[in-house]
Coordinates of C-alpha atoms and ligand atoms in Angstrom, one line a residue:
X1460 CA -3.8 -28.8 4.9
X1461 CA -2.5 -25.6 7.7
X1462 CA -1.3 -22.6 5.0
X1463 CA 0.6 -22.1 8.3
X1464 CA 0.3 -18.5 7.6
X1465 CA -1.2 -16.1 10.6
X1466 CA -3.5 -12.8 9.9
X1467 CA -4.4 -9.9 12.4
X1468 CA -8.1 -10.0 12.0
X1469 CA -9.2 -6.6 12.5
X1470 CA -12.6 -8.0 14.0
X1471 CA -11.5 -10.8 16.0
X1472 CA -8.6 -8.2 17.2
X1473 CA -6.2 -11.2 17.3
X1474 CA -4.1 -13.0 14.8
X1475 CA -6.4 -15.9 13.2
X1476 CA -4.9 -19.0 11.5
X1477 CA -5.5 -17.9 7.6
X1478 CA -7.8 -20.5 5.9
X1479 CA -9.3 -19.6 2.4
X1480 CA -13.5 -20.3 2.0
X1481 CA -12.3 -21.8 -1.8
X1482 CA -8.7 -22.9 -1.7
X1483 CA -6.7 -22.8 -3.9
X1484 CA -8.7 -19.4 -4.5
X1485 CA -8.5 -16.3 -2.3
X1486 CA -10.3 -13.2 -2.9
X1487 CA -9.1 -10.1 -1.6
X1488 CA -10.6 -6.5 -2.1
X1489 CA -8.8 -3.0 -1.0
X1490 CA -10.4 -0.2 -0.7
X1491 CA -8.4 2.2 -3.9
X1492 CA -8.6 6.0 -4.0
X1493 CA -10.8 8.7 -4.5
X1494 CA -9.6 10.0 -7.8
X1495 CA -9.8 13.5 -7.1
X1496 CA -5.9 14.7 -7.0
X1497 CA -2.8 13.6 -7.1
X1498 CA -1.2 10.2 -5.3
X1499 CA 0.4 10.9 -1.9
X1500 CA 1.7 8.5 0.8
X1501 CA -1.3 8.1 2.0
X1502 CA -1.8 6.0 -1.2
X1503 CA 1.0 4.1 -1.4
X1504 CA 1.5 2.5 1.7
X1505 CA -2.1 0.3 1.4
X1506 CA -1.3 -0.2 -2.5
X1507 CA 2.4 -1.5 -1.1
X1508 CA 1.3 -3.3 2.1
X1509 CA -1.4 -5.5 0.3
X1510 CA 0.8 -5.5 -3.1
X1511 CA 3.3 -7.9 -0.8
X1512 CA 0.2 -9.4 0.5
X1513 CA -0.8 -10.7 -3.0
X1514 CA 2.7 -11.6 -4.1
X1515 CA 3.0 -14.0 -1.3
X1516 CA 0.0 -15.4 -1.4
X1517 CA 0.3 -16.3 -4.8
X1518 CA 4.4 -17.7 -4.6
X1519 CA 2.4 -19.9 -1.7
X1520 CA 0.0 -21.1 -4.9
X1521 CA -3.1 -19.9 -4.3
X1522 CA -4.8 -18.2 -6.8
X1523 CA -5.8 -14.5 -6.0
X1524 CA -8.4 -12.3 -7.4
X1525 CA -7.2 -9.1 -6.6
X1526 CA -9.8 -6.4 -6.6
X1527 CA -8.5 -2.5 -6.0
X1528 CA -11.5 -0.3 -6.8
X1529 CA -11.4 3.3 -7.9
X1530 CA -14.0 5.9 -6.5
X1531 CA -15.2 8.2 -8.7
X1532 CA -18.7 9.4 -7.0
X1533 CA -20.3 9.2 -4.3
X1534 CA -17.3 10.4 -1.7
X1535 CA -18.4 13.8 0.1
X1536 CA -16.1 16.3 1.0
X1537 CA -16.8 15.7 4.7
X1538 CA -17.2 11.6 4.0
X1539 CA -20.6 11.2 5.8
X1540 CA -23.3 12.6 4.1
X1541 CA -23.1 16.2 3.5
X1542 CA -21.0 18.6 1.4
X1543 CA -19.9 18.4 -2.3
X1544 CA -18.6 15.4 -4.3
X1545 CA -14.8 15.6 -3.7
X1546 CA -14.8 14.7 -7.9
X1547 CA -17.6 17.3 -8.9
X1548 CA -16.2 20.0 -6.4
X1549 CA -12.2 20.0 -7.8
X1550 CA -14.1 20.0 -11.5
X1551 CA -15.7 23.2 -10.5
X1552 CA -12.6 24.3 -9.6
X1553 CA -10.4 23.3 -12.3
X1554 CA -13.4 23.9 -14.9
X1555 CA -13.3 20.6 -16.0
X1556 CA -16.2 17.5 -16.7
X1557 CA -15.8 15.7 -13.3
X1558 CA -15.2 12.7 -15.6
X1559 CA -11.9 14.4 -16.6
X1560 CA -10.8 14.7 -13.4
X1561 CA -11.4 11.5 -12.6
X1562 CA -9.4 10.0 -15.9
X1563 CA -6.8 12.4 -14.9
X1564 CA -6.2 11.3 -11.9
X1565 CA -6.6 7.6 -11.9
X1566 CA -3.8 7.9 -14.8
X1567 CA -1.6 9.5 -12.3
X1568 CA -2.6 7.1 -9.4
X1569 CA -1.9 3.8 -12.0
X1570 CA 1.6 5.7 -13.0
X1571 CA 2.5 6.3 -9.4
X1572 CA 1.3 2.9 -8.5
X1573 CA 3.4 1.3 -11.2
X1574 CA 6.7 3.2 -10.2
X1575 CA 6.3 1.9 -7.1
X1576 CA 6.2 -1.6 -8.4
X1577 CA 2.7 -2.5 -7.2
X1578 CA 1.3 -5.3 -9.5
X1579 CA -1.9 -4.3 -11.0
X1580 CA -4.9 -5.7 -9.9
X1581 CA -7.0 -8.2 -11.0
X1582 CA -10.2 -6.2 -11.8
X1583 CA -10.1 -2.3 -11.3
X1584 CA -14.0 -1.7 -11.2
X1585 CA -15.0 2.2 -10.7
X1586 CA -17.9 3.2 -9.0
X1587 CA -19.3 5.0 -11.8
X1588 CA -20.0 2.0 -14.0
X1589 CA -21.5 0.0 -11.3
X1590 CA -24.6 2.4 -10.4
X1591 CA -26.9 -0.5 -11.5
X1592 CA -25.7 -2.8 -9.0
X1593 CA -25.9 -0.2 -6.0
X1594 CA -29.5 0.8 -6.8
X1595 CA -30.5 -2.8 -6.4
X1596 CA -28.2 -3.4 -3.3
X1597 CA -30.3 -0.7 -1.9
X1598 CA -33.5 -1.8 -2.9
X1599 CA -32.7 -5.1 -1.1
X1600 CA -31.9 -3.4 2.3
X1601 CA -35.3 -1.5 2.0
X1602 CA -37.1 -4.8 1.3
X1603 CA -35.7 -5.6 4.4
X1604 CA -36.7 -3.0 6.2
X1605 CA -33.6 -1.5 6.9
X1606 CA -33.4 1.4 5.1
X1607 CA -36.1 4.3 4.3
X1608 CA -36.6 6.6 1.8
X1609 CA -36.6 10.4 2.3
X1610 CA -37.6 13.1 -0.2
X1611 CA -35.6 11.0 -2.9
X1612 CA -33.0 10.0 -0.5
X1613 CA -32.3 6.6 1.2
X1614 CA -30.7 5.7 4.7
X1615 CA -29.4 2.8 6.6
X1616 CA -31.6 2.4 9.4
X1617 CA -28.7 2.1 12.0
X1618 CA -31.0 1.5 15.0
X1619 CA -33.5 -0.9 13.7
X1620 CA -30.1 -2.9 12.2
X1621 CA -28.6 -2.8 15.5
X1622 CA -32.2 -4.6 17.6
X1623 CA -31.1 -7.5 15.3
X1624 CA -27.5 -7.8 14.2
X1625 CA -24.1 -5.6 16.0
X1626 CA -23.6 -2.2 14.6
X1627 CA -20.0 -1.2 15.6
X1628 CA -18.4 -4.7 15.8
X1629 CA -15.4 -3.7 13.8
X1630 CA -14.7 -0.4 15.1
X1631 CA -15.8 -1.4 19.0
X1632 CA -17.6 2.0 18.4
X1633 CA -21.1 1.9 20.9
X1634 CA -24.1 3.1 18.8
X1635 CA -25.4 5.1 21.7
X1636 CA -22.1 7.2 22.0
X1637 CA -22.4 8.1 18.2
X1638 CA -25.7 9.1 18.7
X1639 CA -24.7 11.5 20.8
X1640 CA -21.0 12.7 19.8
X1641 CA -21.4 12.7 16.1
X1642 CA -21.6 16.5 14.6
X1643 CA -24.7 18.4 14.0
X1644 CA -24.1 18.2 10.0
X1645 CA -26.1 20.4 7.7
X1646 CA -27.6 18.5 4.7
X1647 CA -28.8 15.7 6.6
X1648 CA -32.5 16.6 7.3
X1649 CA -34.3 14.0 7.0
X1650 CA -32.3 11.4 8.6
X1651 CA -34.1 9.3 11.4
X1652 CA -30.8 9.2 13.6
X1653 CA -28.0 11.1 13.3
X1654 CA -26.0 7.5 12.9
X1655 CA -27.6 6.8 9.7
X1656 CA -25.8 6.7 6.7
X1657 CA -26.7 7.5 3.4
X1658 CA -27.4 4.6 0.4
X1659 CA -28.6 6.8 -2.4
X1660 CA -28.4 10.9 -2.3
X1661 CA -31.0 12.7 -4.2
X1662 CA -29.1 15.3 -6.7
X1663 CA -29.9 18.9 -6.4
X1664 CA -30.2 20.5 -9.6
X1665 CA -27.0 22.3 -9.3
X1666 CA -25.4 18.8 -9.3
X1667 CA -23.8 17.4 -12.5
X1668 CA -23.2 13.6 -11.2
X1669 CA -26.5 12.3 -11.2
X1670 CA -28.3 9.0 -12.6
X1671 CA -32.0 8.0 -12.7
X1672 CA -33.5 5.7 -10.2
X1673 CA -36.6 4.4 -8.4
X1674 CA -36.5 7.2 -5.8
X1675 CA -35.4 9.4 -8.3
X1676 CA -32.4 11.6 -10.1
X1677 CA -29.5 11.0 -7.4
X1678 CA -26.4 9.2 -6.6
X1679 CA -24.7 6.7 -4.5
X1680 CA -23.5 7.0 -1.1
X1681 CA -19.9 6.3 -0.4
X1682 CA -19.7 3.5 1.4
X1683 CA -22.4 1.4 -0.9
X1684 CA -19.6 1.1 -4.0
X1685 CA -17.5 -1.1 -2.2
X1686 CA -20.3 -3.6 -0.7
X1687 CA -21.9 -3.6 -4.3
X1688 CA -18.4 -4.3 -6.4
X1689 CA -16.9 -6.8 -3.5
X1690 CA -19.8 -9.3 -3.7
X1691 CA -20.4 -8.6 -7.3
X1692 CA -16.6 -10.1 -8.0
X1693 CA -15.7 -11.7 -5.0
X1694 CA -19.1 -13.4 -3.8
X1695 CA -21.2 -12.9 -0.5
X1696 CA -18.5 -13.8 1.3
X1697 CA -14.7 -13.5 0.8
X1698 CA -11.5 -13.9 1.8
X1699 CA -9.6 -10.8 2.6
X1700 CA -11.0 -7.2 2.7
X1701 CA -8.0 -4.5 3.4
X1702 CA -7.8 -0.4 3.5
X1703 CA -6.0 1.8 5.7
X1704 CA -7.1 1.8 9.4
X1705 CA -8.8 5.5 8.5
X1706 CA -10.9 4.1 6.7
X1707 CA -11.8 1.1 9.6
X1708 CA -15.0 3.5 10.5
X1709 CA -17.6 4.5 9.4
X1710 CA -16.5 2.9 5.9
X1711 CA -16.2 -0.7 6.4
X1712 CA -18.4 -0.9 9.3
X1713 CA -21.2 0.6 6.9
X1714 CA -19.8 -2.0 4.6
X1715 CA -20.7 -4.7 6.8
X1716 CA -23.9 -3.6 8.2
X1717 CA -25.2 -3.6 4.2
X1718 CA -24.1 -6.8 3.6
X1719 CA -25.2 -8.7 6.5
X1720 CA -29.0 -6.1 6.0
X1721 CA -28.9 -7.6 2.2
X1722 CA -28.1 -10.7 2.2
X1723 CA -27.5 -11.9 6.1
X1724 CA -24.4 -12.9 5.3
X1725 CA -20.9 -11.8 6.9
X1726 CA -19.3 -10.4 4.0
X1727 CA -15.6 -10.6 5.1
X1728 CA -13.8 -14.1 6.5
X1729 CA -10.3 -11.3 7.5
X1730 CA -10.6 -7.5 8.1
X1731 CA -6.4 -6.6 7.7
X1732 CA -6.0 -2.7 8.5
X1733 CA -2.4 -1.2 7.9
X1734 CA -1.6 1.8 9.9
X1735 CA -1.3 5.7 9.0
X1736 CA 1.8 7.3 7.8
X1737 CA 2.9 10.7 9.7
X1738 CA 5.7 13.4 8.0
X1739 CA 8.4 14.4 10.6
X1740 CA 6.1 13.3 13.3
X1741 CA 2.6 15.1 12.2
X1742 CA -0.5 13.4 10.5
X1743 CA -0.2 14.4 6.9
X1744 CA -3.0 17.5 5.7
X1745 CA -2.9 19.7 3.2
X1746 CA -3.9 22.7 5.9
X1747 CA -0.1 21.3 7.4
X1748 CA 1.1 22.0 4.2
X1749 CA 3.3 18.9 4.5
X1750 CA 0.5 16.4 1.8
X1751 CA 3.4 15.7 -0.4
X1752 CA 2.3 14.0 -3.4
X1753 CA 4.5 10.8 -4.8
X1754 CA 5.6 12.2 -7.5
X1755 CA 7.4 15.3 -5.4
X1756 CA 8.9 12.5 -3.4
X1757 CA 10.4 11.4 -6.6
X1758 CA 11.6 14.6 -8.0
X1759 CA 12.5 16.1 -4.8
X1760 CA 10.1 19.4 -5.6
X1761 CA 8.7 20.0 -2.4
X1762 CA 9.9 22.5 0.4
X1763 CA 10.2 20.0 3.1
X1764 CA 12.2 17.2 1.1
X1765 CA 16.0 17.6 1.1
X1766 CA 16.3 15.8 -2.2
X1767 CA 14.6 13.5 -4.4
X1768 CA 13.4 10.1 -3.3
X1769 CA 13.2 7.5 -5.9
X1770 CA 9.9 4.9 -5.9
X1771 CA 11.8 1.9 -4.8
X1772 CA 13.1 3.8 -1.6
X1773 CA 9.8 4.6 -0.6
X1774 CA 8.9 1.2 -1.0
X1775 CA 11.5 -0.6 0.9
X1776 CA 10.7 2.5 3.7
X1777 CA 7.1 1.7 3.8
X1778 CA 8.5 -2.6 4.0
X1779 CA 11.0 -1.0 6.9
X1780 CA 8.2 -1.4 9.1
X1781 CA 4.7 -4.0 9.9
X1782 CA 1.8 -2.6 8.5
X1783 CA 0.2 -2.0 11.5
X1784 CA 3.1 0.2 12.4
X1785 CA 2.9 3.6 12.3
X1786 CA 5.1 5.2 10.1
X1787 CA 6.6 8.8 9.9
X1788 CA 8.8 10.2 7.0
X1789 CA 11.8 12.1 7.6
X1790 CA 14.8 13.0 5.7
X1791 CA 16.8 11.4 7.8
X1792 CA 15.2 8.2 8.0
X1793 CA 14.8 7.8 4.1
X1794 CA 18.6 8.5 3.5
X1795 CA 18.9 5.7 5.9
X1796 CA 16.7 3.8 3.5
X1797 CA 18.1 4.7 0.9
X1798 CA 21.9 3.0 1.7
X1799 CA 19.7 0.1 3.2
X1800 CA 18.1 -0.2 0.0
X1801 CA 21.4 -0.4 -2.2
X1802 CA 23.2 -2.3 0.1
X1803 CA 20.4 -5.1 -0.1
X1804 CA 20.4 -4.8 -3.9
X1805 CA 24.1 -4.8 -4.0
X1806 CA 24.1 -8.5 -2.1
X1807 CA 21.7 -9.8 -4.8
X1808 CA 23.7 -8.8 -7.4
X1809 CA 26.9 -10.6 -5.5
X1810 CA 25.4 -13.2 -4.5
X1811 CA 23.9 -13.9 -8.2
X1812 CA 27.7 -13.6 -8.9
X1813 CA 29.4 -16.2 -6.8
X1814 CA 30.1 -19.5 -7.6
X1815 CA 29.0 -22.4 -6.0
X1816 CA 31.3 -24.1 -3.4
X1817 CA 33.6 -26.3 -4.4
X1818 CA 32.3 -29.9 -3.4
X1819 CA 35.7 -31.1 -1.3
X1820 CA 35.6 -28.0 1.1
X1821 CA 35.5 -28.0 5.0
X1822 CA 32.1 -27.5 5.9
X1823 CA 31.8 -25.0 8.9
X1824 CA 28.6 -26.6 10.4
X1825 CA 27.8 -23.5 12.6
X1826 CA 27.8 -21.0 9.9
X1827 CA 26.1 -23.6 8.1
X1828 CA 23.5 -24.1 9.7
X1829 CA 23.2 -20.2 10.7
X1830 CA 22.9 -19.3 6.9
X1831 CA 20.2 -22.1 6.6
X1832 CA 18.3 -21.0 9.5
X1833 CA 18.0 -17.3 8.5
X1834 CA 16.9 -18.6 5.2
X1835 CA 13.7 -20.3 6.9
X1836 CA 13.4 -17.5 8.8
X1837 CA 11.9 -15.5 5.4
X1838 CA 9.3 -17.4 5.0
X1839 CA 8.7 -18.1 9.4
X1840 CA 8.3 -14.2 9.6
X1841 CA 6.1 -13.6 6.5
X1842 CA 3.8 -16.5 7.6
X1843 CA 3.6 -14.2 11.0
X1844 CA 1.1 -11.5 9.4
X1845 CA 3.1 -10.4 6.5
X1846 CA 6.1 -8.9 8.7
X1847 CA 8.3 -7.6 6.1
X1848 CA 10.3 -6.1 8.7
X1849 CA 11.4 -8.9 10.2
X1850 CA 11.9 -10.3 6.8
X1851 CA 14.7 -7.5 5.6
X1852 CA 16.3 -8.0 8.9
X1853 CA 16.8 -11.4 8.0
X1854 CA 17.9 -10.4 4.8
X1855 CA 20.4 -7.9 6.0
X1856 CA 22.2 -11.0 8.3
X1857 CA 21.9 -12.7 4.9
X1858 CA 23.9 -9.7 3.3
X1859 CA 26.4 -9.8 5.9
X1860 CA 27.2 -13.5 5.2
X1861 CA 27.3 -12.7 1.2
X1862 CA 29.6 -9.7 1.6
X1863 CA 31.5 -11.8 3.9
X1864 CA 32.0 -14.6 1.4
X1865 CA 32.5 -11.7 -2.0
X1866 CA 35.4 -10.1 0.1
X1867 CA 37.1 -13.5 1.4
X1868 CA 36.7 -13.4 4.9
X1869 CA 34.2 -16.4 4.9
X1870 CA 35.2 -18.9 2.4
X1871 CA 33.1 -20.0 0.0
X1872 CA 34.3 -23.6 0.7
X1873 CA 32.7 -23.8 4.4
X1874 CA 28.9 -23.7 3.6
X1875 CA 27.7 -26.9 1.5
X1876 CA 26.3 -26.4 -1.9
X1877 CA 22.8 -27.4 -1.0
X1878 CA 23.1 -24.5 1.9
X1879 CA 24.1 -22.3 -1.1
X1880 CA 21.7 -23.3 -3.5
X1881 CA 19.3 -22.5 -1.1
X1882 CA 20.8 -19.2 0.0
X1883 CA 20.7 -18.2 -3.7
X1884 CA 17.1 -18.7 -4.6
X1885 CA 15.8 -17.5 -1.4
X1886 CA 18.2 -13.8 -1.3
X1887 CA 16.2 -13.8 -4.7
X1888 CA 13.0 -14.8 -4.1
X1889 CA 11.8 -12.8 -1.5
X1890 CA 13.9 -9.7 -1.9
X1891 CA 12.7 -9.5 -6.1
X1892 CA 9.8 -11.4 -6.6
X1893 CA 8.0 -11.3 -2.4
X1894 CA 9.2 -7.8 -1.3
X1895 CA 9.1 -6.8 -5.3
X1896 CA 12.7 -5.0 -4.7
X1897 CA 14.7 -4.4 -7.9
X1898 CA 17.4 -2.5 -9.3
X1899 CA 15.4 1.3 -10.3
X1900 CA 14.7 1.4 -14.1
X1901 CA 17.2 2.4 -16.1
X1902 CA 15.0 5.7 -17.0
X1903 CA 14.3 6.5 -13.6
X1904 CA 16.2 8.9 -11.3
X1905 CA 18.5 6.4 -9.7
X1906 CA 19.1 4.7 -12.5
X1907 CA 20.9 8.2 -14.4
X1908 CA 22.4 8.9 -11.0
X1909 CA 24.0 5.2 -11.2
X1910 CA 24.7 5.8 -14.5
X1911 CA 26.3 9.3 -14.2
X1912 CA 28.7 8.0 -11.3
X1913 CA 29.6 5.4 -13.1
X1914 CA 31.4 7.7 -16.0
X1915 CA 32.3 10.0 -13.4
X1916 CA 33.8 7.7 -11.7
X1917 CA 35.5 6.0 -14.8
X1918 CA 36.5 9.7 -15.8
X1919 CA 38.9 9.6 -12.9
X1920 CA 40.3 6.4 -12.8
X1921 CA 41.5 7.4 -16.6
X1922 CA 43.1 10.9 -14.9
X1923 CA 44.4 8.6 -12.3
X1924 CA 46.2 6.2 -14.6
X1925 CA 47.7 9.1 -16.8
X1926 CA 49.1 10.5 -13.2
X1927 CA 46.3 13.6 -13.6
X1928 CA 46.2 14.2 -10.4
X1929 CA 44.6 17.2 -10.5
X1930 CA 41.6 15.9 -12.6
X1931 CA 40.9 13.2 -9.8
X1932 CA 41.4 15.5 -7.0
X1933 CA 38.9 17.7 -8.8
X1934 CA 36.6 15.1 -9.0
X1935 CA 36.6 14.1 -5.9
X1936 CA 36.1 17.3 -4.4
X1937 CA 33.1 18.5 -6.6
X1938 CA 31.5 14.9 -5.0
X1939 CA 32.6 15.9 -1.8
X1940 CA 30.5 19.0 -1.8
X1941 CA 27.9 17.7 -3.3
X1942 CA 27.6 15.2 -0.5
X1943 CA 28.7 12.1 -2.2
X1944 CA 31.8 10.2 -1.0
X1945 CA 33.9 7.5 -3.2
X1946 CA 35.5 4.3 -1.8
X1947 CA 38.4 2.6 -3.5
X1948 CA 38.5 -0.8 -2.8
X1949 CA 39.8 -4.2 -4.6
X1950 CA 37.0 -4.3 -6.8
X1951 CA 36.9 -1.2 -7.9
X1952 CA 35.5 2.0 -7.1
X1953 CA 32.2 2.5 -5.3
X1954 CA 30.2 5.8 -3.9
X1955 CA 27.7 6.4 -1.4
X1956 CA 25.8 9.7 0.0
X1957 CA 27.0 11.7 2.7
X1958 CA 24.6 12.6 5.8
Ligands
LIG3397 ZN1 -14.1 1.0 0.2

C-alpha cells in the first residue's frame, strides 16, 4: 500500500514517493550538534524540522527509530582535517576536562531542545563511546583498499573511490574542481590528494582526546561517527538520513563514500536537507556578532533582540516556513509570530469549547463542505514533503471559521455534526500533537506574562465596577506604554502587543 506521502530526496534532487525498506518500521538519523557551546538557531531549526518529521510519521503508524547523535570528538575547528578539536580547544579555554564541556553542553542542548518541544530521540549515541565501532569501520575501508595509512593517520582514498563508485553524487560537487579549489590547509602532510579526508587522526602529545588503536594513539575523524552509529542502529541501509544543508558537503558525502567503500552498500534510501537560517538578512557568525544562542532568544538578553521570545514562538516561526526555505529572524517578523501563534492557540482552545451542532439545523452545504475540505487539506499538504506552511495556512482559514462560529456570525447550526466532529479532532491533531503547538508552560515566560495580565486585567474590571475610574485609566495607560493594548469585548477582556 502508497503512504501517499512525497519526500525531496536530496540525491535524486526531486520529490520521490516515500516507501520504507521495513514497513511498518522507518529509521531515520540526524545529524545532532557538536557539543562545544551553547544552542543557537542554527540548532533548532533541524531538531524542529525533523521533530515534525517523526511525529507524523508515527500518527501515520509507522514505527520510527529516531537516532539524533551527539559529537563529542573528532570535529576540527576548521571541519576538514586540520586545527584543534572544537571540544578540546573551548576546554583549554574554559580550563575544564573536555569531557565537562561536553556534559555541559549537551545538558544545555537537551534543555533547549525540550523547551522547544522536540520529542527526544530514540537513541542519543555520542561519538565518544563508539570509538570501537569507527576503528573497525576504518579497518574495513583499508581492507578495501580505499584508505591508507600515514605516520599513524588514515585517509579516504577519494580518487581510487571515485575509478569505481561517484564521489560527489550528493553535493553535484566534480572531484577535479575540489582538487584544485580546496585550501592549502596546514596539518595535512601526508595526504595523497588534497580531497582526502581523514578516518583516524594520530594525537600529538599535546592532545588530551586520544584512544589506542591499530595505527596507534589517535582519534576519529568527523565524518566517520555518523557512518559508524547509523549502520550500527539503523542497519546498512536505512530509511531517512537528515542535517542541515551545511552540513550536505563534505559531511554526508564522506558519509556515503564510507559506506558504500565498507560495505558496498548505499547507506541512505532519502537524503532530506532543511535550509539555513539568516538574522535580519545575514548568515549567522559569531565574528557578526549576531550567533544568538536560544536561551537569549527566550530571555530577551541579547543586543539585537527587542524583547524576549518564548520557545514555542520560535517554533511555530521556524513551521512558518518549508524546510527547505530559507529563513531569516527579525523582530518584526517574530512579533508577527508571536500574535499568529496565540491566535492559533486561542481557536483550539474555542473550538475545544463549543458544542456540537444541534442535529435539526440548516446545513449550509458550501461552508460545509469548505470546512471539510480545509480539513483534508492538513494532511494533503503534510503528505507534500512535510509543508508545515501550507499546513498553518490551512489552519488559520480553520481559525477564521471557529472565531466565526464563537462570536455568532456563523451558526453553529449550518455545518453537520460529522463536519464538526471532524473539524474538532483535526484543529487538535495537527496543531498539538503534528505541529507539537501548545499553550507555553505554566513556568515559562509566556505563561507568567498570561498570568500577570490576567490579574492585571481582573484588577481593573474590579476599579471599573466600583466606578474607579482612575485606577482603570491608570492601568490602561501603564499598558499602553508598555506596548500592550486591551480589547473589551462580549467575552470579556483580552490584550495583545503593540508594534
Ligand atoms: Zn553527522
Amino acid at each position: 500500500m502508497s503512504t501517499g506521502i512525497h519526500i525531496y530526496n536530496s540525491l535524486s534532487r526531486q520529490k520521490e514517493l516515500f516507501e520504507p525498506l521495513k514497513p511498518p518500521f522507518v529509521g531515520l538519523y540526524l545529524c545532532g550538534p557538536t557539543v562545544y557551546g551553547e544552542p543557537h538557531l542554527g540548532h533548532a531549526r533541524p531538531a524542529i524540522t525533523f521533530d515534525v518529521v517523526v511525529r507524523y510519521l508515527r500518527h501515520k503508524g509507522f514505527k520510527v527509530r529516531y537516532v539524533r547523535n551527539i559529537t563529542d570528538v573528532g570535529h576540527l575547528v576548521n571541519d576538514a582535517d586540520a586545527g584543534e578539536d572544537k571540544i578540546a580547544k573551548r576546554a583549554r579555554l574554559e580550563q575544564l576536562e573536555p569531557m565537562e564541556v561536553v556534559q555541559q553542553y549537551t545538558i544545555a542542548y537537551r534543555e533547549a531542545m525540550t523547551r522547544l518541544n522536540t520529542l527526544a530521540p530514540s537513541i542519543e549515541p555520542t561519538a565518544s563511546g563508539h570509538i570501537i565501532e569507527q576503528i573497525n569501520m576504518t579497518q574495513s575501508i583499508i581492507d578495501a583498499g580505499l584508505a591508507y595509512v600515514v605516520e599513524g593517520s588514515v585517509y579516504f582514498d577519494v580518487m581510487k573511490y571515485n575509478e569505481k563508485y561517484h564521489y560527489g553524487k550528493l553535493s553535484g560537487r566534480v572531484l577535479e574542481d575540489l582538487q584544485a579549489s580546496e585550501r592549502e590547509l596546514e596539518g595535512q602532510d601526508g595526504k595523497l590528494n588534497k580531497a582526502d579526508f581523514a578516518l583516524w587522526k594520530k594525537a600529538e602529545p599535546e592532545h588530551i582526546m586520544r584512544w589506542p588503536s591499530p595505527w596507534g594513539d589517535g582519534f576519529p575523524g568527523w565524518h566517520i561517527e555518523c557512518s559508524a552509529m547509523s549502520s550500527k542502529y539503523l542497519g546498512e541501509t536505512f530509511d531517512i538520513h537528515g542535517g542541515g544543508m551545511d552540513l550536505l558537503f563534505p559531511h554526508h558525502e564522506c558519509e556515503i563514500a564510507q559506506s558504500v567503500a565498507s560495505c558496498g552498500k548505499e547507506p541512505v534510501k532519502y537524503w532530506m536537507h532543511n535550509n539555513m537560517v539568516t538574522i535580519n538578512g545575514q548568515k549567522m557568525g559569531k565574528s557578526l556578532g549576531n550567533a544568538i544562542n536560544l536561551s537569549q532568544f527566550f530571555s530577551g538578553d541579547h543586543p539585537l533582540l527587542e524583547r524576549a521570545y518564548s520557545p514555542m514562538t520560535i517554533r511555530f516561526f521556524i513551521l512558518q516556513s518549508h524546510y527547505r526555505s530559507t529563513l531569516d529572524f527579525t523582530n518584526e517578523a517574530l512579533l508577527a509570530s508571536e500574535k499568529g501563534l496565540k491566535r492559533l492557540l486561542a481557536a483550539n482552545k474555542s473550538l475545544k469549547e463549543l458544542t456540537a451542532p444541534a442535529a435539526n439545523g440548516t446545513i449550509n452545504t458550501e461552508l460545509d463542505a469548505e470546512i471539510l475540505g480545509l480539513c483534508n487539506d492538513l494532511d494533503a499538504y503534510m503528505k507534500d514533503d512535510f509543508n508545515t506552511a501550507q499546513t498553518l495556512a490551512a489552519l488559520f482559514e480553520l481559525s477564521a471559521k471557529i472565531n466565526g462560529i464563537k462570536d455568532g456570525h456563523i451558526s453553529a447550526d449550518s455545518i453537520s455534526a460529522d463536519t464538526f466532529a471532524l473539524l474538532k479532532s483535526q484543529f487538535a491533531l495537527f496543531t498539538e500533537v503534528i505541529l507539537g503547538l501548545q499553550e507555553e508552560d505554566a513556568a515559562s515566560h509566556n505563561g507568567v506574562t498570561d498570568g500577570l495580565m490576567q490579574l492585571i486585567i481582573d484588577i481593573r474590571k474590579q476599579s471599573r465596577e466600583k466606578k474607579d475610574y482612575a485606577t482603570s485609566d491608570q492601568i490602561r495607560d501603564a499598558l499602553a506604554a508598555v506596548k500592550i493594548q486591551l480589547k473589551d469585548g462580549k467575552e470579556g477582556t483580552d490584550w495583545t502587543y503593540l508594534n
